[in-house]
Short mmCIF file of C-alpha atoms in Angstrom, two decimals:
data_model
loop_
_atom_site.label_atom_id
_atom_site.label_comp_id
_atom_site.label_asym_id
_atom_site.label_seq_id
_atom_site.Cartn_x
_atom_site.Cartn_y
_atom_site.Cartn_z
CA MET A 1 93.71 140.95 109.29
CA ASN A 2 94.73 139.08 106.13
CA ALA A 3 96.85 136.03 106.65
CA CYS A 4 99.02 135.05 103.74
CA VAL A 5 99.62 131.32 103.41
CA GLU A 6 102.53 130.10 101.37
CA VAL A 7 101.44 127.00 99.50
CA ASN A 8 103.91 124.42 98.31
CA SER A 9 102.23 122.93 95.24
CA MET A 10 103.98 119.56 95.55
CA ALA A 11 103.04 119.23 99.21
CA LEU A 12 99.48 120.25 98.42
CA GLN A 13 99.20 117.61 95.68
CA GLU A 14 100.17 114.95 98.18
CA GLU A 15 97.20 115.92 100.38
CA PHE A 16 94.47 114.66 98.07
CA HIS A 17 93.89 112.00 95.44
CA ASN A 18 91.24 110.49 93.23
CA TYR A 19 89.60 107.67 95.19
CA TYR A 20 88.96 105.77 91.97
CA GLU A 21 92.74 105.31 91.67
CA THR A 22 92.70 103.18 94.81
CA MET A 23 89.66 101.24 93.66
CA VAL A 24 91.09 100.55 90.17
CA VAL A 25 94.44 99.39 91.54
CA ASP A 26 92.74 97.20 94.14
CA TYR A 27 90.45 95.64 91.53
CA ILE A 28 93.27 94.93 89.08
CA THR A 29 95.57 93.45 91.70
CA GLN A 30 92.80 91.26 93.12
CA GLU A 31 91.38 90.01 89.82
CA TYR A 32 94.55 89.75 87.72
CA ARG A 33 97.38 89.14 90.21
CA ASN A 34 98.36 85.77 88.72
CA GLN A 35 98.08 86.64 85.05
CA ALA A 36 101.54 87.27 83.63
CA GLU A 37 100.19 88.81 80.40
CA MET A 38 98.74 91.67 82.46
CA ASP A 39 102.17 92.62 83.86
CA GLU A 40 103.27 94.60 80.83
CA MET A 41 99.92 96.28 80.25
CA ILE A 42 98.67 96.89 83.78
CA VAL A 43 99.59 100.58 83.83
CA ASP A 44 97.95 101.18 80.45
CA VAL A 45 94.81 99.39 81.63
CA ALA A 46 94.68 101.46 84.82
CA CYS A 47 95.13 104.72 82.89
CA VAL A 48 92.45 103.88 80.32
CA ALA A 49 90.03 102.78 83.05
CA LEU A 50 90.64 105.93 85.10
CA ASN A 51 90.11 108.13 82.05
CA HIS A 52 86.62 106.63 81.76
CA LEU A 53 85.66 107.15 85.38
CA PRO A 54 84.54 110.40 86.96
CA PRO A 55 87.03 111.93 89.39
CA ARG A 56 86.25 111.51 93.07
CA TYR A 57 88.84 113.50 94.97
CA ILE A 58 89.29 113.01 98.69
CA HIS A 59 91.68 114.06 101.40
CA HIS A 60 91.75 110.77 103.32
CA ASP A 61 90.54 107.33 102.22
CA ILE A 62 88.68 106.97 105.49
CA ASP A 63 86.50 109.92 104.43
CA MET A 64 84.82 107.66 101.90
CA ALA A 65 83.68 105.29 104.64
CA TYR A 66 81.66 108.11 106.20
CA TYR A 67 80.27 109.72 103.06
CA LEU A 68 79.35 106.74 100.89
CA SER A 69 76.16 104.81 101.31
CA PRO A 70 76.32 101.06 100.64
CA LYS A 71 74.39 101.69 97.41
CA GLU A 72 76.92 104.32 96.25
CA ARG A 73 79.79 101.99 97.11
CA LYS A 74 78.26 99.17 95.03
CA GLU A 75 77.70 101.57 92.11
CA MET A 76 81.33 102.71 92.28
CA GLU A 77 82.54 99.10 92.38
CA LYS A 78 80.47 98.29 89.29
CA LYS A 79 81.82 101.36 87.46
CA VAL A 80 85.36 100.26 88.30
CA ARG A 81 84.77 96.68 87.19
CA ASP A 82 83.19 97.80 83.91
CA ALA A 83 85.88 100.42 83.24
CA VAL A 84 88.73 97.97 83.90
CA GLU A 85 87.19 95.21 81.78
CA ASP A 86 86.58 97.66 78.91
CA ALA A 87 90.12 99.01 79.30
CA ILE A 88 91.58 95.50 79.06
CA GLN A 89 89.75 94.90 75.78
CA PHE A 90 90.85 98.31 74.46
CA VAL A 91 94.50 97.76 75.35
CA TYR A 92 94.51 94.20 73.94
CA LYS A 93 93.01 95.41 70.65
CA ARG A 94 95.43 98.33 70.47
CA ARG A 95 98.46 96.12 71.11
CA ASN A 96 97.31 93.52 68.60
CA LYS A 97 96.76 96.21 65.97
CA GLU A 98 100.23 97.68 66.62
CA ALA A 99 101.79 94.21 66.40
CA GLU A 100 100.01 93.54 63.11
CA GLU A 101 101.15 96.88 61.70
CA GLN A 102 104.74 96.21 62.73
CA SER A 103 104.60 92.75 61.22
CA ALA A 104 103.15 94.08 57.97
CA SER A 105 105.74 96.84 57.71
CA ALA A 106 108.57 94.37 58.37
CA SER A 107 107.42 92.20 55.45
#
């Protein structure tokens, strides 16, 4: 007997996520929560960092507690730290370059 399951794509997308998203957001909010200059670039930094991390999709965050060894967790934390720090430098450079170009074209 074949059972046909109707899948709602939006509902399905809410059932899983990339665990690195949680880690990146947690790292940024912990390390840069009191730095006003990060406010306007925080989303760009998160996106750049996530684009440089491998996806790690999960159904529930608690799943990671059971499947990650302490060594894997430390490695993921280092990858997040490095990706966020690199992303900050990238976004700063990009914004400075854009500001210089706008200033030069206004002259």
